[in-house]
Amino acid sequence: PEAPELFEPHPILGAFHIPGARAIWTREGTALVEINAAGLRDRYVSVTNPAGAIRVLVLGDSIVEALQVPLEATFVKVLERSLGRWHLDHRVEVINGGVSGFGTAQEYLFLTHYGLAYQPDLVVLSFTVGNDVRNNSEKLERYPSTPFFTVRDGRLVRSARPFYHETFWKRVLRRDSHLYLFLMRRRAVVEQGLRRWTSDETMPADLNVYSAAAGAAWDEAWAITERLLGEIASAGRAAHAGLVVVAVPDPPQVYPETLRNVLRGQPVPSGWDLDLPQKRLREIAKRMGVPFVDLLPCFRAAARTRQDPLYFGFNGHLTEEGHRVVAAVLLQAIQGRRLLPSGRTPPAPERAPLPDACRAA
């Protein structure tokens, strides 16, 4: 039988987890996935905080959600354990707010409608370099069930494009029919393959994120992204929550052979800068006055020195080793920049020390 569905249409976020859903994930790894009553891939977390725990809310897409690995192996929970050893006199809760397909717009909407109710002390926004800029653009995004924003007269304006509507019978079939899920998932795989092999593009459109001359649509997508990040920072400040932006590298930035495969034998276009997304994000974070963590130098160093791969091969999601590296760098950033109250004891690492390049992240 097909694994049960984990997602459903959502009137605010476009799509969201089905509260209480449970399935075994078998693509890019194997893991038991359990969605809590609030629709998060996490253990039960009380919205109120009666124990006065130190709380960190992590926003992001499938990188944070991490269906490919057990929950306790995600960087969210590795970080939670490390911070717990640092704060022996306080309970520490790191909340997984990641959902597959989310862009910065959905992360902003989730934060303002649901996330801030958890009263986080710190918000960690995980920015996936490979697709988040495209996700934020109505002109570039391929999926119709996403809420969009545009910039008009210097203001961020919600797009009026309607969301995907699900009929009653389709909802019933999606929730209860293994045959329906089997056919729909195989159809999606076939359509994806046909689009790839019949396309006249010499390279995937997402790779335009590395070009400073990708065109007006990409310039607009970056402008929308900056405004959305600014709104997230403002919402956090109003709720007395700090913010740190973390740039998660794309596999072609870390493994050269991956880039050659993605380009399908084509030479790297002139004028490309594989570090360009991180440079732009660093400038945006500087203008907003929020901390920025660049994982790229650390990932490149770890890829050279560690035998275990940092990514799965299919869609570039993080392996358990990749999650450990992210958690270790985030812990260093939180300690070094004093993003949370100082702890009493230094936490012991869960794995061998990181390469020296990680300290500069």
mmCIF file of C-alpha atoms in Angstrom, residues 1 3 50 57 106 117 178 272 280 286 299 307:
data_model
loop_
_atom_site.group_PDB
_atom_site.id
_atom_site.type_symbol
_atom_site.label_atom_id
_atom_site.label_comp_id
_atom_site.label_asym_id
_atom_site.label_seq_id
_atom_site.Cartn_x
_atom_site.Cartn_y
_atom_site.Cartn_z
ATOM 1 C CA PRO A 1 0.000 0.000 0.000
ATOM 2 C CA ALA A 3 2.095 5.623 2.438
ATOM 3 C CA PRO A 50 4.263 27.432 31.550
ATOM 4 C CA LEU A 57 11.502 28.283 16.358
ATOM 5 C CA GLN A 106 4.722 30.924 3.545
ATOM 6 C CA ALA A 117 2.080 32.106 19.501
ATOM 7 C CA HIS A 178 -4.230 3.763 -1.700
ATOM 8 C CA TRP A 272 28.341 32.753 -13.013
ATOM 9 C CA ARG A 280 23.260 38.729 -1.671
ATOM 10 C CA LYS A 286 23.296 43.499 6.964
ATOM 11 C CA PHE A 299 29.953 22.417 3.922
ATOM 12 C CA GLN A 307 33.589 10.358 4.022
#
